[in-house]
Short mmCIF file of C-alpha atoms in Angstrom, two decimals:
data_model
loop_
_atom_site.label_atom_id
_atom_site.label_comp_id
_atom_site.label_asym_id
_atom_site.label_seq_id
_atom_site.Cartn_x
_atom_site.Cartn_y
_atom_site.Cartn_z
CA MET H 1 -114.54 -19.03 6.38
CA MET H 2 -113.38 -15.83 4.73
CA SER H 3 -114.95 -14.39 1.62
CA SER H 4 -114.20 -11.55 -0.75
CA HIS H 5 -116.71 -10.57 -3.40
CA LEU H 6 -116.24 -8.66 -6.59
CA GLN H 7 -119.12 -7.60 -8.78
CA THR H 8 -118.65 -6.77 -12.43
CA SER H 9 -121.00 -5.96 -15.27
CA ARG H 10 -119.66 -8.14 -18.02
CA PHE H 11 -123.23 -9.10 -18.89
CA PRO H 12 -126.01 -6.50 -19.18
CA ALA H 13 -128.32 -6.35 -16.19
CA ARG H 14 -126.61 -9.32 -14.58
CA ALA H 15 -123.84 -9.69 -12.01
CA LEU H 16 -120.83 -11.98 -11.92
CA HIS H 17 -119.85 -12.83 -8.37
CA VAL H 18 -116.40 -14.19 -7.64
CA SER H 19 -115.74 -15.40 -4.13
CA ILE H 20 -112.65 -16.69 -2.38
CA ASN H 21 -113.46 -19.30 0.22
CA ARG H 22 -110.92 -20.25 2.86
CA SER H 23 -111.35 -23.57 4.60
CA SER H 24 -108.35 -25.08 6.36
CA SER H 25 -107.65 -26.73 9.66
CA THR H 26 -104.29 -24.94 9.77
CA THR H 27 -104.13 -22.19 12.36
CA VAL H 28 -102.91 -18.98 10.78
CA GLU H 29 -103.11 -15.32 11.51
CA ALA H 30 -106.08 -13.49 10.03
CA VAL H 31 -105.48 -12.67 6.40
CA HIS H 32 -107.32 -10.35 4.07
CA PRO H 33 -107.05 -11.68 0.53
CA ILE H 34 -107.02 -9.18 -2.31
CA LEU H 35 -108.97 -10.18 -5.39
CA SER H 36 -108.31 -8.38 -8.68
CA VAL H 37 -110.05 -8.87 -12.00
CA PHE H 38 -108.75 -7.26 -15.19
CA PRO H 39 -110.58 -5.72 -16.92
CA ALA H 40 -113.30 -4.91 -14.39
CA ARG H 41 -115.75 -4.51 -17.27
CA GLY H 42 -115.55 -6.29 -20.59
CA GLN H 43 -117.34 -7.89 -23.48
CA LEU H 44 -118.49 -11.51 -23.65
CA ASP H 45 -115.70 -12.45 -26.08
CA GLU H 46 -112.96 -10.67 -24.09
CA LYS H 47 -110.55 -12.53 -21.85
CA PHE H 48 -110.26 -11.44 -18.26
CA LYS H 49 -107.63 -12.23 -15.65
CA ILE H 50 -108.20 -13.09 -11.99
CA VAL H 51 -105.39 -12.63 -9.45
CA VAL H 52 -105.57 -13.40 -5.73
CA GLU H 53 -102.92 -11.91 -3.44
CA ASN H 54 -102.12 -11.43 0.26
CA LEU H 55 -102.54 -15.10 1.14
CA PRO H 56 -100.26 -17.32 3.24
CA PRO H 57 -97.81 -19.34 1.11
CA ARG H 58 -99.05 -22.72 -0.14
CA PHE H 59 -102.57 -22.00 1.10
CA PRO H 60 -105.66 -23.82 -0.24
CA VAL H 61 -108.07 -21.47 -1.99
CA THR H 62 -111.34 -22.01 -3.82
CA LEU H 63 -112.58 -19.57 -6.45
CA HIS H 64 -116.33 -19.64 -6.99
CA SER H 65 -118.05 -17.86 -9.85
CA PHE H 66 -121.83 -17.52 -10.02
CA TYR H 67 -124.01 -16.14 -12.81
CA PRO H 68 -127.82 -15.95 -12.66
CA CYS H 69 -129.41 -16.28 -16.09
CA GLU H 70 -132.56 -14.64 -17.34
CA ASP H 71 -134.29 -18.04 -17.64
CA LYS H 72 -133.81 -18.52 -13.86
CA TYR H 73 -131.16 -21.21 -14.33
CA ASN H 74 -127.86 -20.45 -12.65
CA TRP H 75 -124.32 -21.13 -13.83
CA GLU H 76 -121.59 -21.94 -11.31
CA ALA H 77 -117.93 -22.85 -11.55
CA PHE H 78 -115.29 -23.76 -8.97
CA GLY H 79 -111.52 -23.77 -9.17
CA HIS H 80 -109.31 -25.18 -6.37
CA TYR H 81 -105.79 -23.78 -6.04
CA LEU H 82 -102.73 -23.61 -3.81
CA SER H 83 -101.17 -20.19 -3.45
CA ASN H 84 -97.52 -19.87 -4.49
CA ASP H 85 -94.59 -19.00 -2.23
CA ASP H 86 -95.51 -15.32 -2.52
CA GLY H 87 -99.06 -15.93 -1.29
CA ALA H 88 -100.65 -15.36 -4.70
CA VAL H 89 -102.78 -17.33 -7.15
CA ASN H 90 -102.09 -16.44 -10.77
CA GLY H 91 -101.93 -19.85 -13.11
CA PRO H 92 -101.16 -18.00 -16.49
CA GLY H 93 -99.51 -20.87 -18.38
CA PRO H 94 -98.41 -22.17 -20.76
CA PHE H 95 -98.55 -25.69 -19.37
CA PRO H 96 -97.33 -29.13 -20.42
CA GLY H 97 -100.00 -31.11 -22.27
CA ILE H 98 -101.40 -34.59 -21.72
CA MET H 99 -103.38 -36.59 -24.27
CA ASP H 100 -105.52 -39.06 -22.31
CA ILE H 101 -106.79 -42.22 -24.03
CA TRP H 102 -109.09 -44.77 -22.39
CA GLY H 103 -109.90 -48.28 -23.50
CA ALA H 104 -112.43 -50.26 -25.49
CA ARG H 105 -115.36 -49.60 -23.19
CA GLY H 106 -116.07 -46.49 -25.23
CA GLY H 107 -117.71 -43.26 -24.16
CA LEU H 108 -116.10 -40.12 -22.81
CA GLU H 109 -114.30 -40.64 -19.51
CA GLU H 110 -112.96 -37.31 -18.21
CA SER H 111 -112.06 -38.13 -14.60
CA ARG H 112 -108.35 -38.76 -15.11
CA ALA H 113 -107.85 -35.77 -17.40
CA SER H 114 -109.66 -33.56 -14.89
CA LEU H 115 -107.38 -34.74 -12.11
CA LEU H 116 -104.31 -34.24 -14.28
CA ALA H 117 -105.48 -30.70 -15.02
CA SER H 118 -105.72 -30.07 -11.28
CA HIS H 119 -102.03 -30.94 -11.06
CA GLY H 120 -100.96 -28.42 -13.69
CA PHE H 121 -101.26 -30.31 -16.98
CA ALA H 122 -103.39 -29.10 -19.87
CA SER H 123 -105.29 -32.31 -20.64
CA VAL H 124 -107.54 -33.52 -23.41
CA VAL H 125 -109.52 -36.77 -23.57
CA VAL H 126 -109.72 -38.47 -26.94
CA GLN H 127 -113.02 -40.25 -27.50
CA TYR H 128 -112.70 -42.76 -30.30
CA MET H 129 -115.16 -45.53 -29.50
CA THR H 130 -118.92 -45.40 -28.98
CA THR H 131 -121.54 -48.11 -28.95
CA ASN H 132 -122.14 -47.51 -32.64
CA LYS H 133 -118.75 -46.96 -34.23
CA VAL H 134 -114.99 -46.77 -33.92
CA ASP H 135 -113.36 -43.53 -35.06
CA GLY H 136 -109.87 -44.63 -34.15
CA THR H 137 -107.85 -44.09 -37.29
CA LEU H 138 -104.23 -43.17 -36.82
CA GLU H 139 -104.95 -39.89 -38.57
CA TYR H 140 -107.63 -39.16 -35.98
CA PHE H 141 -105.15 -39.54 -33.11
CA GLU H 142 -102.56 -37.49 -34.96
CA ARG H 143 -105.01 -34.63 -35.38
CA ALA H 144 -105.97 -34.76 -31.70
CA PHE H 145 -102.32 -34.69 -30.63
CA CYS H 146 -101.52 -31.77 -32.94
CA LEU H 147 -104.62 -29.89 -31.75
CA LEU H 148 -103.39 -30.12 -28.18
CA GLN H 149 -99.83 -29.30 -29.18
CA GLU H 150 -100.88 -26.13 -30.99
CA HIS H 151 -103.08 -24.81 -28.19
CA PRO H 152 -101.80 -21.40 -27.02
CA LEU H 153 -101.72 -22.52 -23.37
CA VAL H 154 -99.66 -25.65 -24.09
CA ILE H 155 -95.86 -25.92 -24.26
CA LYS H 156 -95.52 -27.34 -27.75
CA ASP H 157 -92.56 -29.63 -27.11
CA ARG H 158 -93.84 -30.82 -23.72
CA VAL H 159 -96.79 -33.02 -24.64
CA GLY H 160 -97.13 -36.57 -23.33
CA VAL H 161 -99.67 -39.33 -23.69
CA VAL H 162 -101.37 -41.51 -21.08
CA GLY H 163 -103.33 -44.59 -22.13
CA SER H 164 -105.18 -47.45 -20.44
CA SER H 165 -105.99 -50.85 -21.93
CA LEU H 166 -106.58 -50.37 -25.67
CA GLY H 167 -105.69 -46.71 -25.09
CA GLY H 168 -102.35 -47.94 -23.74
CA THR H 169 -101.79 -49.83 -26.98
CA VAL H 170 -102.52 -46.62 -28.89
CA ALA H 171 -100.06 -44.76 -26.64
CA LEU H 172 -97.36 -47.34 -27.37
CA ASN H 173 -98.01 -46.96 -31.10
CA MET H 174 -97.41 -43.23 -30.68
CA ALA H 175 -94.21 -43.79 -28.73
CA ALA H 176 -92.96 -46.24 -31.36
CA LYS H 177 -93.52 -43.60 -34.05
CA THR H 178 -96.17 -45.39 -36.09
CA MET H 179 -97.72 -41.92 -36.46
CA ASN H 180 -96.27 -38.59 -37.56
CA ILE H 181 -96.01 -37.29 -34.00
CA SER H 182 -93.44 -37.47 -31.22
CA PRO H 183 -94.74 -37.46 -27.63
CA GLN H 184 -92.30 -36.31 -24.99
CA CYS H 185 -93.19 -39.27 -22.76
CA CYS H 186 -95.65 -42.13 -22.59
CA VAL H 187 -97.59 -43.87 -19.79
CA CYS H 188 -99.11 -47.23 -20.72
CA ILE H 189 -101.44 -48.96 -18.23
CA ASN H 190 -102.20 -52.60 -19.07
CA GLY H 191 -101.78 -52.04 -22.78
CA LEU H 192 -100.18 -54.35 -25.36
CA HIS H 193 -97.39 -53.75 -27.86
CA TYR H 194 -99.37 -55.56 -30.52
CA PRO H 195 -100.92 -55.24 -32.96
CA ARG H 196 -99.00 -52.55 -34.77
CA PHE H 197 -101.91 -50.66 -36.27
CA LYS H 198 -101.85 -50.09 -40.00
CA THR H 199 -104.77 -47.67 -40.21
CA SER H 200 -107.13 -48.00 -37.23
CA VAL H 201 -107.57 -49.43 -33.72
CA SER H 202 -110.51 -51.39 -35.12
CA GLU H 203 -107.86 -53.94 -36.09
CA PHE H 204 -107.59 -54.82 -32.39
CA ASN H 205 -111.31 -55.60 -32.21
CA GLU H 206 -111.04 -57.69 -35.36
CA GLN H 207 -108.30 -59.73 -33.71
CA HIS H 208 -110.52 -60.26 -30.67
CA ILE H 209 -113.45 -61.36 -32.79
CA GLN H 210 -111.30 -63.93 -34.55
CA ALA H 211 -110.20 -65.28 -31.16
CA LEU H 212 -113.61 -65.44 -29.44
CA HIS H 213 -113.31 -69.22 -29.24
CA LYS H 214 -110.47 -68.71 -26.72
CA ILE H 215 -112.71 -67.02 -24.16
CA LYS H 216 -113.04 -69.08 -21.00
CA ILE H 217 -116.07 -69.12 -18.69
CA ASN H 218 -115.35 -69.78 -15.02
CA GLU H 219 -117.56 -71.40 -12.39
CA LYS H 220 -119.21 -68.03 -11.68
CA ASN H 221 -120.20 -67.68 -15.34
CA GLN H 222 -117.67 -64.87 -15.79
CA ALA H 223 -115.85 -64.42 -19.09
CA ILE H 224 -112.04 -64.48 -19.09
CA TRP H 225 -110.56 -62.80 -22.17
CA ARG H 226 -106.80 -62.91 -21.66
CA ASP H 227 -106.23 -65.94 -23.90
CA THR H 228 -107.69 -64.04 -26.85
CA THR H 229 -104.48 -61.99 -26.85
CA LEU H 230 -102.13 -64.98 -26.67
CA PRO H 231 -99.74 -65.98 -28.05
CA ILE H 232 -97.99 -62.68 -28.72
CA MET H 233 -98.54 -62.01 -32.39
CA ASP H 234 -95.80 -61.34 -34.91
CA ASN H 235 -97.35 -58.01 -35.88
CA LYS H 236 -95.92 -56.22 -32.86
CA LEU H 237 -94.44 -52.78 -32.48
CA ASP H 238 -90.82 -52.00 -33.20
CA VAL H 239 -90.16 -50.84 -29.66
CA GLU H 240 -86.54 -50.19 -30.58
CA ARG H 241 -87.92 -47.03 -32.24
CA ILE H 242 -89.09 -45.67 -28.90
CA THR H 243 -87.03 -42.59 -28.08
CA CYS H 244 -89.10 -41.07 -25.27
CA PRO H 245 -89.32 -42.16 -21.61
CA LEU H 246 -91.92 -44.91 -21.15
CA LEU H 247 -93.70 -45.80 -17.91
CA LEU H 248 -95.20 -49.28 -18.27
CA ILE H 249 -97.74 -50.32 -15.63
CA TYR H 250 -99.50 -53.67 -15.42
CA GLY H 251 -101.43 -55.90 -13.07
CA GLU H 252 -99.95 -59.36 -12.66
CA ASP H 253 -103.43 -60.88 -12.43
CA ASP H 254 -104.80 -59.20 -15.55
CA GLN H 255 -107.53 -61.53 -16.85
CA ALA H 256 -108.59 -59.28 -19.75
CA VAL H 257 -105.40 -59.14 -21.83
CA ALA H 258 -101.91 -60.58 -21.62
CA SER H 259 -100.39 -57.36 -20.25
CA LYS H 260 -97.78 -59.16 -18.14
CA GLU H 261 -96.44 -61.15 -21.10
CA SER H 262 -96.49 -58.03 -23.25
CA ALA H 263 -94.56 -55.98 -20.68
CA GLU H 264 -91.93 -58.68 -20.33
CA ASP H 265 -91.50 -58.87 -24.10
CA ILE H 266 -91.27 -55.07 -24.36
CA ALA H 267 -88.51 -55.06 -21.72
CA LYS H 268 -86.64 -57.79 -23.59
CA MET H 269 -86.92 -56.04 -26.94
CA MET H 270 -85.85 -52.67 -25.55
CA HIS H 271 -82.88 -54.30 -23.81
CA GLU H 272 -81.76 -55.87 -27.08
CA ALA H 273 -82.25 -52.54 -28.87
CA GLY H 274 -80.20 -50.63 -26.32
CA ASN H 275 -82.97 -48.25 -25.26
CA GLU H 276 -83.96 -49.98 -22.02
CA HIS H 277 -82.79 -46.87 -20.12
CA LEU H 278 -86.00 -45.22 -21.32
CA LEU H 279 -88.20 -47.87 -19.70
CA THR H 280 -89.65 -47.84 -16.19
CA THR H 281 -91.89 -50.77 -15.27
CA LEU H 282 -94.35 -51.01 -12.39
CA SER H 283 -96.03 -54.34 -11.70
CA TYR H 284 -98.65 -55.03 -9.05
CA SER H 285 -99.45 -58.45 -7.66
CA GLU H 286 -103.08 -59.49 -7.08
CA THR H 287 -104.09 -56.62 -9.39
CA GLY H 288 -106.10 -57.01 -12.56
CA HIS H 289 -106.75 -55.09 -15.73
CA LEU H 290 -108.31 -51.95 -14.30
CA ILE H 291 -105.82 -49.71 -12.51
CA GLU H 292 -107.73 -46.46 -12.20
CA LEU H 293 -107.70 -43.38 -9.97
CA PRO H 294 -106.74 -43.48 -6.29
CA HIS H 295 -109.46 -43.75 -3.66
CA THR H 296 -112.00 -44.99 -6.18
CA PRO H 297 -113.60 -48.44 -5.82
CA PRO H 298 -111.47 -51.06 -7.59
CA ARG H 299 -113.38 -53.03 -10.18
CA ILE H 300 -112.62 -56.72 -10.36
CA THR H 301 -115.41 -57.51 -12.81
CA ILE H 302 -117.25 -55.41 -15.37
CA ARG H 303 -120.21 -55.80 -17.68
CA ALA H 304 -118.76 -55.74 -21.18
CA PRO H 305 -119.99 -56.38 -24.74
CA CYS H 306 -119.40 -59.81 -26.22
CA LEU H 307 -118.01 -58.45 -29.52
CA ASP H 308 -119.81 -61.22 -31.39
CA GLY H 309 -121.98 -58.95 -33.50
CA THR H 310 -124.84 -58.92 -30.99
CA THR H 311 -125.81 -56.39 -28.34
CA GLU H 312 -125.45 -58.99 -25.59
CA GLN H 313 -123.28 -58.18 -22.60
CA ARG H 314 -121.90 -60.46 -19.91
CA ILE H 315 -119.92 -60.14 -16.70
CA THR H 316 -116.22 -60.16 -17.56
CA LEU H 317 -113.52 -60.99 -15.02
CA PHE H 318 -110.74 -58.40 -15.08
CA GLY H 319 -108.82 -59.95 -12.21
CA GLY H 320 -107.18 -58.94 -8.97
CA LYS H 321 -108.26 -58.60 -5.36
CA ALA H 322 -109.97 -55.50 -4.05
CA LYS H 323 -107.42 -54.53 -1.38
CA SER H 324 -104.39 -55.09 -3.60
CA ALA H 325 -106.01 -53.26 -6.52
CA ALA H 326 -106.89 -50.29 -4.30
CA ASP H 327 -103.29 -50.11 -3.08
CA ALA H 328 -102.04 -50.33 -6.66
CA GLN H 329 -104.27 -47.46 -7.74
CA GLU H 330 -102.98 -45.23 -4.97
CA ASP H 331 -99.31 -46.12 -5.48
CA SER H 332 -99.34 -45.98 -9.28
CA TRP H 333 -101.05 -42.58 -9.38
CA LYS H 334 -98.35 -41.01 -7.22
CA LYS H 335 -95.67 -42.47 -9.48
CA ILE H 336 -97.49 -41.41 -12.65
CA LEU H 337 -97.57 -37.81 -11.42
CA THR H 338 -93.89 -37.93 -10.47
CA PHE H 339 -93.00 -39.36 -13.88
CA LEU H 340 -95.00 -36.76 -15.78
CA ARG H 341 -93.54 -33.89 -13.77
CA GLN H 342 -90.01 -35.13 -14.34
CA GLN H 343 -90.49 -35.54 -18.07
CA LEU H 344 -92.74 -32.63 -19.00
CA TYR H 345 -91.51 -29.73 -16.90
CA PRO H 346 -88.24 -28.35 -18.32
CA SER H 347 -86.85 -27.70 -14.83
CA PRO H 348 -88.00 -28.05 -11.21
CA ASP H 349 -88.03 -24.27 -10.96
CA ILE H 350 -91.20 -24.03 -13.02
CA LEU H 351 -93.19 -26.82 -11.41
CA PRO H 352 -96.77 -25.60 -10.96
CA LYS H 353 -97.15 -23.82 -7.65
CA ASN H 354 -100.73 -22.83 -8.33
CA ASN H 355 -102.50 -26.13 -8.82
CA LEU H 356 -105.84 -25.83 -10.59
#
């Protein structure tokens, strides 16, 4: 373990400690990292810049900041980086942007956006569903996309969208230009190309409510929802309007929605429209609706609301087998990162070498 400490007085009567921690099994010659902070003293509302130099190339580094407060509570932050080919850590930006949209479970799920940020993408999670309301108007998503696009650390014309489940349907609506925005690329995980939203994603829930009679209950008293999204409705997206690269991922054993049938119809429609060259499809056998982050426990079932106007929840079968789903999560994540890097970085020369 090697540490360097710098003390500054950005806050009266308090110290800000910044440490560089080296932990690696790689045998290297002793190095003495140089830590620089500019300015050394500054006001609370003033930006400061941290640069680490004199490291081996492509070396893992952790920056740790610590601030003791007057109320005896302490603030800490960690950033994990890889040094560049010159042995320095200096991630100044701007970066490509990712708008991350999760599904109908609601709440704020930041895990994927955090991991994307660690790979060099400025990411924002869009929360649009809570237990009490749906704030998923098309205007709402447009504003969120534009907010990310206009951020000073984001490359304006290099913003993509990643969506899962209902979030994948929203992502497809963006790619098919149902909104006044143009993502550079789109990743859809087990989403549908219908309905084509007129004003809000609440239309999807309304469709589900009308089809509650199609829910099946298996011998384990688990709800199976996929028939509520069949047959494919006429109010589907004009996928011939898609002009950005699209990565379509689905589990062949999805028991929540008809993602397989939707993906096959998308491929057919794009072929007929002559834009099939923009489509990349990944399908995973014995994999269900939830294809999440690698090395996280795959979820075959989930407790979900009944959408019947009550607060009752029941165990819902999302499909798949644990081993196959775990493999799919690991494989798909690698391919998602490769896809996003290819589409959002203007050239390989500026791929992020300092990964936050």
